[in-house]
mmCIF file of C-alpha atoms in Angstrom:
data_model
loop_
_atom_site.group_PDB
_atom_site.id
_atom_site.type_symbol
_atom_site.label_atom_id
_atom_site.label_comp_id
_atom_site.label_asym_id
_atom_site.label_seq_id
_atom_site.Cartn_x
_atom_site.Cartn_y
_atom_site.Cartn_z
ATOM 1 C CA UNK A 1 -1.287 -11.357 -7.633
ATOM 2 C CA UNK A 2 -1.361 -9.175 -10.408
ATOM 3 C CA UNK A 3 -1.986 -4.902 -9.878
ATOM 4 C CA UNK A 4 -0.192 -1.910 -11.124
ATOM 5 C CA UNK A 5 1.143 0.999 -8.914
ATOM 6 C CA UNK A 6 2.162 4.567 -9.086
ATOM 7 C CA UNK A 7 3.170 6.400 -6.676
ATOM 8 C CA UNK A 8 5.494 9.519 -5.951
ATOM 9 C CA UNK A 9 7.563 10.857 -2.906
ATOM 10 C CA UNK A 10 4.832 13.919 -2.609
ATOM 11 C CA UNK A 11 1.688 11.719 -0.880
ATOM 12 C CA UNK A 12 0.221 10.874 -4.158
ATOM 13 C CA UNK A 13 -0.545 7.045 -5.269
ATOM 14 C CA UNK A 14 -2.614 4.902 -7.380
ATOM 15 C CA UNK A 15 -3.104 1.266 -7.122
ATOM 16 C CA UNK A 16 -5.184 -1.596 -8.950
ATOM 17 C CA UNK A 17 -4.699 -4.640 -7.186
ATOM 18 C CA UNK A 18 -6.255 -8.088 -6.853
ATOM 19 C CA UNK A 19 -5.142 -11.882 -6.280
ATOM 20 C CA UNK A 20 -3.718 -13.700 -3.276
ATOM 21 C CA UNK A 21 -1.239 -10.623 -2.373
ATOM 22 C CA UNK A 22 -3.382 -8.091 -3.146
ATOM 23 C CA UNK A 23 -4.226 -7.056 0.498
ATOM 24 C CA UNK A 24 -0.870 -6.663 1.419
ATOM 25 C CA UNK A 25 0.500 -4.868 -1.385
ATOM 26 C CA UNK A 26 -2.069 -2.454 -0.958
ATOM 27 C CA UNK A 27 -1.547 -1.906 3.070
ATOM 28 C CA UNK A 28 2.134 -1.350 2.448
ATOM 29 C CA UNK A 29 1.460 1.286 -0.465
ATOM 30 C CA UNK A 30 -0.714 3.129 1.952
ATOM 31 C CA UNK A 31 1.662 2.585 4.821
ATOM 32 C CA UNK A 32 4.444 4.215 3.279
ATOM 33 C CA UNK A 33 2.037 7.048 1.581
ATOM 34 C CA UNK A 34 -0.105 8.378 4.239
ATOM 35 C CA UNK A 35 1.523 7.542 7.294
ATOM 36 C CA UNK A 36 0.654 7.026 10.627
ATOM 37 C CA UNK A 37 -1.553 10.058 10.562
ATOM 38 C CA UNK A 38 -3.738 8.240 8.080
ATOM 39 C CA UNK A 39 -3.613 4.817 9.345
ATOM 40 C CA UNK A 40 -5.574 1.653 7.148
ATOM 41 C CA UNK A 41 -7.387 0.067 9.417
ATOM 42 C CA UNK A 42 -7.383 -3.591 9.895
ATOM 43 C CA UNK A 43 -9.733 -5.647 7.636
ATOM 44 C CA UNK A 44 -11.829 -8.854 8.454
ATOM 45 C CA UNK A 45 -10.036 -12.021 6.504
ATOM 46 C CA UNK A 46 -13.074 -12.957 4.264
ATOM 47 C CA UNK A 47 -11.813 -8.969 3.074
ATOM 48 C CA UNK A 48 -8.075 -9.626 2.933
ATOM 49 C CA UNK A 49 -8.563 -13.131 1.533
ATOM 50 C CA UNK A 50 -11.091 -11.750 -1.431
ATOM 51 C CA UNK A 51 -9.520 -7.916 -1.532
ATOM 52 C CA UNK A 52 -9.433 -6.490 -5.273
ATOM 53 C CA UNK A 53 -9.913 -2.753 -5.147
ATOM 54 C CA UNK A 54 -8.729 0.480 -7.066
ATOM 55 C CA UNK A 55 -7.623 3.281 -5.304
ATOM 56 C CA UNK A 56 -6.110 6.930 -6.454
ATOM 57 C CA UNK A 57 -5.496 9.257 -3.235
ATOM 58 C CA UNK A 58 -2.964 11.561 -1.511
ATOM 59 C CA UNK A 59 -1.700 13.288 0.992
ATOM 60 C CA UNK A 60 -1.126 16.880 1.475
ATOM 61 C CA UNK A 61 0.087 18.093 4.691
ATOM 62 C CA UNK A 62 -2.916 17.209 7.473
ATOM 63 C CA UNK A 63 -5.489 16.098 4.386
ATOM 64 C CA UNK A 64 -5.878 12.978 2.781
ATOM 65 C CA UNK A 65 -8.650 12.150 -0.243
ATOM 66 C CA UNK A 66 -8.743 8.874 -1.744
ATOM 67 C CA UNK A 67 -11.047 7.464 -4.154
ATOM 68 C CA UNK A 68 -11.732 3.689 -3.722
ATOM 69 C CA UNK A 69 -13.858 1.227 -5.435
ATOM 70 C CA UNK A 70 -13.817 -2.191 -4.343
ATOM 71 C CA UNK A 71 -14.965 -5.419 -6.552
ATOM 72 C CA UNK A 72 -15.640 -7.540 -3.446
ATOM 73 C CA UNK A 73 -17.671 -6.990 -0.233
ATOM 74 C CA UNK A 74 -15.390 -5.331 2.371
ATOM 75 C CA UNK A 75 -15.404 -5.183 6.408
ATOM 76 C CA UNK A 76 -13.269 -3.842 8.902
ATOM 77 C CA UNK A 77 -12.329 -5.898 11.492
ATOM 78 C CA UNK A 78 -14.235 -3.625 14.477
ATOM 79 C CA UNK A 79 -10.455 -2.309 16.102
ATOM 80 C CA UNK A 80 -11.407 1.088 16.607
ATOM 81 C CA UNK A 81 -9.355 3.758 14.056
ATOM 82 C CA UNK A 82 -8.768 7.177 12.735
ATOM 83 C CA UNK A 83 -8.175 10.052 15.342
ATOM 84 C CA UNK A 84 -10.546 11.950 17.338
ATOM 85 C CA UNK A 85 -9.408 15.687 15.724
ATOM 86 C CA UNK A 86 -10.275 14.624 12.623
ATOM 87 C CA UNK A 87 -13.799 14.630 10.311
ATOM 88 C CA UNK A 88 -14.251 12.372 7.325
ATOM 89 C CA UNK A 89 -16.411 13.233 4.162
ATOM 90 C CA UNK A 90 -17.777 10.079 2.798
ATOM 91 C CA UNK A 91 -19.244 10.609 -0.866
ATOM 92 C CA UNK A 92 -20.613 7.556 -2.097
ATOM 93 C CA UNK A 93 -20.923 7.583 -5.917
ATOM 94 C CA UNK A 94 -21.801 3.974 -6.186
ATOM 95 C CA UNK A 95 -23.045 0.623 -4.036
ATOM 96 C CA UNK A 96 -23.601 1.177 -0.561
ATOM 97 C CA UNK A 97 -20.852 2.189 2.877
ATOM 98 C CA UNK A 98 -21.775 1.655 6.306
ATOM 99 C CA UNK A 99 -20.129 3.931 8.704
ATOM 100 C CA UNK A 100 -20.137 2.590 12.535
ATOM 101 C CA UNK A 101 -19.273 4.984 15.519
ATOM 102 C CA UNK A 102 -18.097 3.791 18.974
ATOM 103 C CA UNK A 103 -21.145 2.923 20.908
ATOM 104 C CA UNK A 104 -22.902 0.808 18.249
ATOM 105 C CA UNK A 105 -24.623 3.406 15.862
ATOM 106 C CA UNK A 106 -24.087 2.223 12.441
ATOM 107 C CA UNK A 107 -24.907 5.248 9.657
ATOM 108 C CA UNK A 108 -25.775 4.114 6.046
ATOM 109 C CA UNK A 109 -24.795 5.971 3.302
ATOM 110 C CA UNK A 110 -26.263 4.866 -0.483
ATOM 111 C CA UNK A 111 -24.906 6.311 -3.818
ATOM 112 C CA UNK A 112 -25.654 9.557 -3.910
ATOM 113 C CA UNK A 113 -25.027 10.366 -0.386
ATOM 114 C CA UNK A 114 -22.576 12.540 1.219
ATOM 115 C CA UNK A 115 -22.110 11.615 5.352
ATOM 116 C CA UNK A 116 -19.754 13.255 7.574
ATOM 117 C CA UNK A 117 -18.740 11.649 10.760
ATOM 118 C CA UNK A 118 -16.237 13.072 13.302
ATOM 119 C CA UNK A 119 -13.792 11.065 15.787
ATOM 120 C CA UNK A 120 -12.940 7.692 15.883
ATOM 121 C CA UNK A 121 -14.355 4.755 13.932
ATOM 122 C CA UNK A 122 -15.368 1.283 15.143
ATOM 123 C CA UNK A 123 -15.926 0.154 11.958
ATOM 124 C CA UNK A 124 -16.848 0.777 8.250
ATOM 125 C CA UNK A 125 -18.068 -1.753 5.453
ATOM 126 C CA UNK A 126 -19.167 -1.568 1.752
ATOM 127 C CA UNK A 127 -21.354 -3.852 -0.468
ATOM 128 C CA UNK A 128 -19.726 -5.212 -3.330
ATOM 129 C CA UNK A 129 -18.962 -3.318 -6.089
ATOM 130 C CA UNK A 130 -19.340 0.046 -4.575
ATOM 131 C CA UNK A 131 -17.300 3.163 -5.018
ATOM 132 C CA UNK A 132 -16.553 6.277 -3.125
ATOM 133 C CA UNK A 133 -14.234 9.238 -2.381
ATOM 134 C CA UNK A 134 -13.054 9.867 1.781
ATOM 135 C CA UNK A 135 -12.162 13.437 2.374
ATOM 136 C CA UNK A 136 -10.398 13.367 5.822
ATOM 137 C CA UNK A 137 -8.995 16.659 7.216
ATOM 138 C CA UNK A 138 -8.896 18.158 11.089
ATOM 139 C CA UNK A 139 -12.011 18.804 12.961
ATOM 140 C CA UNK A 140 -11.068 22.197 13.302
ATOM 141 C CA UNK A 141 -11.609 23.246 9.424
ATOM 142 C CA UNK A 142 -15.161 22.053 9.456
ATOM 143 C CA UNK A 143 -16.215 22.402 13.241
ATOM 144 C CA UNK A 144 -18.318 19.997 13.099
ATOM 145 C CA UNK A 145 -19.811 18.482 16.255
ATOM 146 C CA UNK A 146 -18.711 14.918 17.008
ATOM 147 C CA UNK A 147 -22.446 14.368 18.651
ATOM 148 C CA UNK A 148 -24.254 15.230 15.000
ATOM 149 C CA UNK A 149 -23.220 12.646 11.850
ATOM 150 C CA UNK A 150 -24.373 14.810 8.872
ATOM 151 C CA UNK A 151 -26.178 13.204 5.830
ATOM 152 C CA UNK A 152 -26.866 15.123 2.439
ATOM 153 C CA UNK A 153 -27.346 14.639 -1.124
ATOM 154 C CA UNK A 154 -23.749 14.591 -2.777
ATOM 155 C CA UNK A 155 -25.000 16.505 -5.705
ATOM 156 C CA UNK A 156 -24.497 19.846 -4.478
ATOM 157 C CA UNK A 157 -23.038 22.574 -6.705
ATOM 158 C CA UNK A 158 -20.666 22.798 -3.476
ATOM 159 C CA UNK A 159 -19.927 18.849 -3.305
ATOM 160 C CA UNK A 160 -19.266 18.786 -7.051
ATOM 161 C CA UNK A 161 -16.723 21.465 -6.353
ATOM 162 C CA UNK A 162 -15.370 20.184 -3.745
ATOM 163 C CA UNK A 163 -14.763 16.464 -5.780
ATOM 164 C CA UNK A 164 -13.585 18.301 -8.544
ATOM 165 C CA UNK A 165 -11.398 20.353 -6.735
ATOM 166 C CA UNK A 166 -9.823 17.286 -4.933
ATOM 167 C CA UNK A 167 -9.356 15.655 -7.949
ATOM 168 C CA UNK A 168 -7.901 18.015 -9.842
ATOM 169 C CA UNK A 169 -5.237 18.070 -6.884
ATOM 170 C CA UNK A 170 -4.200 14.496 -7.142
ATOM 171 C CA UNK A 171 -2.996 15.257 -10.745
ATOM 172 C CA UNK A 172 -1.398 18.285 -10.167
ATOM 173 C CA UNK A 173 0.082 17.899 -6.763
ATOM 174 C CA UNK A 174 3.391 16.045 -7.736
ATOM 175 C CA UNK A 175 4.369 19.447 -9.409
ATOM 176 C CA UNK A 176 3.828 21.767 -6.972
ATOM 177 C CA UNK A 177 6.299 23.470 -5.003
ATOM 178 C CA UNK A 178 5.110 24.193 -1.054
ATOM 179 C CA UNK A 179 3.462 27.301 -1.613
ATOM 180 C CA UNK A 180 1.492 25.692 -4.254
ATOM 181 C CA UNK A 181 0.861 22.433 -1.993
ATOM 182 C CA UNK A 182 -0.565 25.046 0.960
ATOM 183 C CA UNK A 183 -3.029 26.668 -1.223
ATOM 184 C CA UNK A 184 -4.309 23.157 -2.802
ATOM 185 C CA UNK A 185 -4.481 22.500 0.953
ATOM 186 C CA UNK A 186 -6.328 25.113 1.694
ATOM 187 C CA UNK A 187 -8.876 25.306 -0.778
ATOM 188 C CA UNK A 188 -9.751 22.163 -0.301
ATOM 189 C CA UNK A 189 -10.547 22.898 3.420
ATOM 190 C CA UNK A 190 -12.499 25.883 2.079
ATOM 191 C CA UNK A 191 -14.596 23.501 -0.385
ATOM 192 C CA UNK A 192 -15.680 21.410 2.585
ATOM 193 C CA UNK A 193 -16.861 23.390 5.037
ATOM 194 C CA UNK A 194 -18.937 24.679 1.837
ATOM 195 C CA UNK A 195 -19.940 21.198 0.888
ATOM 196 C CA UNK A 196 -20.971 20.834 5.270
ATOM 197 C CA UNK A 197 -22.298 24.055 5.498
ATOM 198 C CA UNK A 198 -24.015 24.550 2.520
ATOM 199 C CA UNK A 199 -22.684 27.422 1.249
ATOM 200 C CA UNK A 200 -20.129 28.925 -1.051
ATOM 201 C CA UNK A 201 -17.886 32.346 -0.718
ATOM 202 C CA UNK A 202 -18.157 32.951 -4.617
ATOM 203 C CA UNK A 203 -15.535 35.410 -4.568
ATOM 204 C CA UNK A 204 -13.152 33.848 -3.068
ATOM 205 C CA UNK A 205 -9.868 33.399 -6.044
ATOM 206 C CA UNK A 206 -8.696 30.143 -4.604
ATOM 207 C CA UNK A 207 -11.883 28.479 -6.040
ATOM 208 C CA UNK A 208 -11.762 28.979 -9.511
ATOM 209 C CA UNK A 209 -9.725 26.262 -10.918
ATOM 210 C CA UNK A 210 -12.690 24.215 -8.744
ATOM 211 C CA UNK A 211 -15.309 26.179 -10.097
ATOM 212 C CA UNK A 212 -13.732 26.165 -13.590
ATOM 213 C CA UNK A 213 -13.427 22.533 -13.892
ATOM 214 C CA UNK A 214 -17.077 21.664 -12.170
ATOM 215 C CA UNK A 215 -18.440 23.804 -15.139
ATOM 216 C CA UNK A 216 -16.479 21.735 -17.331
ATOM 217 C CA UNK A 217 -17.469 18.513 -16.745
ATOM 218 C CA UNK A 218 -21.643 19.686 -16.525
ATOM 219 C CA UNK A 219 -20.811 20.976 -20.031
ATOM 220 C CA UNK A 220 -19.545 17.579 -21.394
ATOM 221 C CA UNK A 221 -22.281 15.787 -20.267
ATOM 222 C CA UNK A 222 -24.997 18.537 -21.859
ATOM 223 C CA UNK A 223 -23.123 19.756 -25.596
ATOM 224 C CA UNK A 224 -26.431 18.202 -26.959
ATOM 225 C CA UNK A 225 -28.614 19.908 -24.689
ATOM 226 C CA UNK A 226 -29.960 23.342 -26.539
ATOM 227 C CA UNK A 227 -30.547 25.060 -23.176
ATOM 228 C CA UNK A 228 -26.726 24.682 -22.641
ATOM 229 C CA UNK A 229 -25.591 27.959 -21.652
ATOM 230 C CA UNK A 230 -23.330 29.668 -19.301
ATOM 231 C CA UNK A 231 -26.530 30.789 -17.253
ATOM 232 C CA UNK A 232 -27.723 27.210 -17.186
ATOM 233 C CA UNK A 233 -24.575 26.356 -15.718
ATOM 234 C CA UNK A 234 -23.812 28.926 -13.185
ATOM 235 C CA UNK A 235 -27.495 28.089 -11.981
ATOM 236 C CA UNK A 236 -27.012 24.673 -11.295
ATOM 237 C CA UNK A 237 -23.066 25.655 -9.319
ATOM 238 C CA UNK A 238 -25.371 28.047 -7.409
ATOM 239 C CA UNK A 239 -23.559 31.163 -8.356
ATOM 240 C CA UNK A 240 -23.419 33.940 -10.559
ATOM 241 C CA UNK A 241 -22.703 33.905 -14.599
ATOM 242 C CA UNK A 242 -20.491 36.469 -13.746
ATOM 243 C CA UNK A 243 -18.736 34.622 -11.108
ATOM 244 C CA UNK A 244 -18.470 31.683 -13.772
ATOM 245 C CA UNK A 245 -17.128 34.142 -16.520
ATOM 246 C CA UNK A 246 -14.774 35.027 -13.830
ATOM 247 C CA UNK A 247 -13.250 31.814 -12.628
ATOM 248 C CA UNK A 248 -12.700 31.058 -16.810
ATOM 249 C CA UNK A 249 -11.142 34.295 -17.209
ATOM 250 C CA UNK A 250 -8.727 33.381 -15.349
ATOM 251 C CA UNK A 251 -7.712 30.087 -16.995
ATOM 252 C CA UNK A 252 -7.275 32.646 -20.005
ATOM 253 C CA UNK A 253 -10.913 31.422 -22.065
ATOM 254 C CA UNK A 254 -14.470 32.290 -21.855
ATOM 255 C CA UNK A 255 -17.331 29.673 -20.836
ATOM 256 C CA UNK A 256 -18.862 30.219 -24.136
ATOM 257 C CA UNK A 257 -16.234 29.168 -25.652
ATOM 258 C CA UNK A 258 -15.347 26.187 -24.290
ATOM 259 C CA UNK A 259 -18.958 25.071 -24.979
ATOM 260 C CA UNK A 260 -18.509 25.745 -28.960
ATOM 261 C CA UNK A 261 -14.975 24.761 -28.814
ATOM 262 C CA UNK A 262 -16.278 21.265 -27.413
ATOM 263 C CA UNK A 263 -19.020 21.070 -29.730
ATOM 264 C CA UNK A 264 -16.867 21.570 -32.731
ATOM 265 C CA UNK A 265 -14.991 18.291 -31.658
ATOM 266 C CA UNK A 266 -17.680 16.423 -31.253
ATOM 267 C CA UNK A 267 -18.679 17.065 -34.237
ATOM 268 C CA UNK A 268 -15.328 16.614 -36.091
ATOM 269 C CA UNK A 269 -15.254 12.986 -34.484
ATOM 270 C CA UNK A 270 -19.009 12.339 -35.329
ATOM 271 C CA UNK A 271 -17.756 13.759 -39.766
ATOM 272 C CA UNK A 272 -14.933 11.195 -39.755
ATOM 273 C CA UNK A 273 -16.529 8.227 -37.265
ATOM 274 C CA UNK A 274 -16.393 4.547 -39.624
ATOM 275 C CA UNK A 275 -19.868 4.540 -41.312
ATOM 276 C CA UNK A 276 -21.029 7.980 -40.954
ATOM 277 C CA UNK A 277 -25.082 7.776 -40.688
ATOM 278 C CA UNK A 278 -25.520 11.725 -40.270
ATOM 279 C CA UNK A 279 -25.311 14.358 -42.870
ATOM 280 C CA UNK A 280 -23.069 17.172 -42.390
ATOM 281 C CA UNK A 281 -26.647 19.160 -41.727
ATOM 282 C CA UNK A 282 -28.012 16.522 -39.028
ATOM 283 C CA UNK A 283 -24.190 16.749 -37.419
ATOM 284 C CA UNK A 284 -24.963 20.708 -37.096
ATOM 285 C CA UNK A 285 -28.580 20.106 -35.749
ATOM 286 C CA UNK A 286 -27.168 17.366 -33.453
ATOM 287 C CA UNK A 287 -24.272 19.699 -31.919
ATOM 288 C CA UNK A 288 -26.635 22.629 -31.534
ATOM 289 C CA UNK A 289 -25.435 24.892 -34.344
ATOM 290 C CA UNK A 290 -28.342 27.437 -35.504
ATOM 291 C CA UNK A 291 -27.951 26.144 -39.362
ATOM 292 C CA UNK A 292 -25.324 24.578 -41.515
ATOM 293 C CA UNK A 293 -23.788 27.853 -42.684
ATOM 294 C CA UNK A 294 -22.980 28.959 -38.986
ATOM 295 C CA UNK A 295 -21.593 25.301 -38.759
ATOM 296 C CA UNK A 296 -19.350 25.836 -41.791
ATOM 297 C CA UNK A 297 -18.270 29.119 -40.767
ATOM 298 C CA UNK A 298 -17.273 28.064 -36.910
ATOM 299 C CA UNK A 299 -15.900 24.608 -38.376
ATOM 300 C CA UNK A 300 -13.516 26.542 -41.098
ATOM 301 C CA UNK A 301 -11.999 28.924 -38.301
ATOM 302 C CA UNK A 302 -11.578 26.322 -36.104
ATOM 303 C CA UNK A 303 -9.985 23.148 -38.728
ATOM 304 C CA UNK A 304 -9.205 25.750 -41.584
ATOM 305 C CA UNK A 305 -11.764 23.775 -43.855
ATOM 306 C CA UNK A 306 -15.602 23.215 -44.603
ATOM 307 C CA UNK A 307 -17.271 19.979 -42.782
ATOM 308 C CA UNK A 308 -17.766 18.189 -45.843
ATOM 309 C CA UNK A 309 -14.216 18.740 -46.880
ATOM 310 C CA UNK A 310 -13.022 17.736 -43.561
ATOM 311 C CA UNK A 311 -15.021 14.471 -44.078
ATOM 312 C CA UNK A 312 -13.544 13.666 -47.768
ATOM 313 C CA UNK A 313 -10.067 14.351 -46.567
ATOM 314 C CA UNK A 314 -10.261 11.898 -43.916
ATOM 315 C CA UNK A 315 -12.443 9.118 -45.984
ATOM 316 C CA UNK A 316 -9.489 9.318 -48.766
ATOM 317 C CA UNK A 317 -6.848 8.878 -45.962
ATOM 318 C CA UNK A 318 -8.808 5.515 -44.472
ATOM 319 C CA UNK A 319 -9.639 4.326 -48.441
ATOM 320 C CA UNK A 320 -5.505 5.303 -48.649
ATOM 321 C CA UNK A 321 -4.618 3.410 -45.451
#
């Protein structure tokens, strides 16, 4: 067996198993973690014989998320599980789940997908290398109808909040003191029944570090994009720019500035990168500055010298090293 594990006394773990044990490393880890509340169910052999898997989850009072991804092809073994108060978010990013209900009805979710499903399970399975993150919290947050499984796109502004949210939970949840734990709790129930519902109190304080950080990662994946604005971004979150400024003034930094403060880095790794095919004015272009002067000018405030000196400093050091 080989696998690595970290885990803490709050309800947070991570584990990367696979080999002969792996199974069984993993079902203990989750034993001890989530409880009886949260209970693994029990897996078909060809899954426990073949089982390598990553997973990074918690627990916070009655909520658990975990993100899994799984190398092999997965099956329960058909035992009925999970407790009929509760509703699970399924959020496939990757591969394919298969959700069964008692009664036979078998619900398909692809990448992409979000599906909620309330009550009991008779069974789930997953094609091989898929991946996906299991939001399971009472039936009472959401009230959501155990006669209507849900299916949506998982692209949402108010799924990507929600995902962020959670995530941003996991990392922060072994320092948080109870009052802290309740209103991670909380929010998180607040970010799902906008991720069911389809809608989104934008005013609402406890969403901001959600919002915040949902902004942030649409920025890193757009610095090259010239229509890359704070606009751009509230519009694809489905709220107000001013409800974006908002949620960034409170981290203590506008929107705008992340976006040039992240652009300058990229282009301070792109000046010293081995073998440098850009000039310092293609760099500029590349990052969306308006001209190589404005570059300069931002660059200087930000390293406390030009590009170009930036780039022979660090040249010297590697012809030096």
């Amino acid at each position: 067996m080989s696998g690595t594990f970290s885990v803490s006394t709050s309800g947070t773990f991570s584990v990367s198993v696979s080999g002969a044990n792996a199974f069984g490393d993993f079902a203990r880890e989750w034993r001890s973690r989530m409880g009886e509340t949260f209970a693994l169910a029990p897996f078909r052999r060809t899954t426990v014989s073949g089982f390598s898997a990553r997973s990074r989850g918690y627990r916070v009072g009655d909520v658990m998320f975990n993100r899994f991804e799984n190398t092999a092809a997965l099956r329960t073994a058909g035992r009925r599980v999970g407790a009929e108060d509760h509703v699970r978010l399924w959020i496939v990013h990757r591969g394919t789940w298969r959700i069964g209900e008692p009664g036979g009805t078998e619900h398909t979710a692809p990448a992409g997908r979000l599906l909620v499903q309330a009550g009991r399970l008779s069974h789930f399975a997953a094609a091989p290398h898929s991946g996906t993150r299991v939001l399971v919290l009472p039936a009472a947050e959401l009230r959501h109808s155990r006669s209507r499984p849900a299916s949506g796109p998982a692209d949402t502004a108010e799924v990507r909040l929600l995902t962020a949210h959670a995530t941003l939970v996991g990392r922060m949840l072994d320092g948080l003191g109870p009052a802290g734990a309740d209103a991670a709790r909380d929010t998180v129930a607040e970010l799902a029944r906008a991720a069911v519902g389809g809608g989104l109190d934008d005013v609402e304080p406890l969403l901001s570090p959600a919002l915040a950080q949902a902004a942030r990662d649409l920025a890193d994946r757009r610095l090259t994009d010239p229509a890359l604005s704070p606009g751009a971004l509230a519009r694809k979150l489905n709220v107000s720019t001013r409800t974006l400024q908002r949620a960034f003034a409170r981290e203590g930094q506008s929107l705008s500035a992340y976006i040039r403060d992240r652009r300058l880095e990229e282009a301070r790794r792109a000046l010293v990168a081995p073998h440098r095919r850009m000039t310092v004015t293609e760099i500029a272009a590349r990052w969306q500055f308006a001209d190589g002067g404005h570059f300069a000018r931002a660059f200087r405030r930000r390293y406390g010298r030009t590009p170009t000196d930036y780039a022979a400093t660090a040249a010297r050091g590697t012809d030096a090293a």
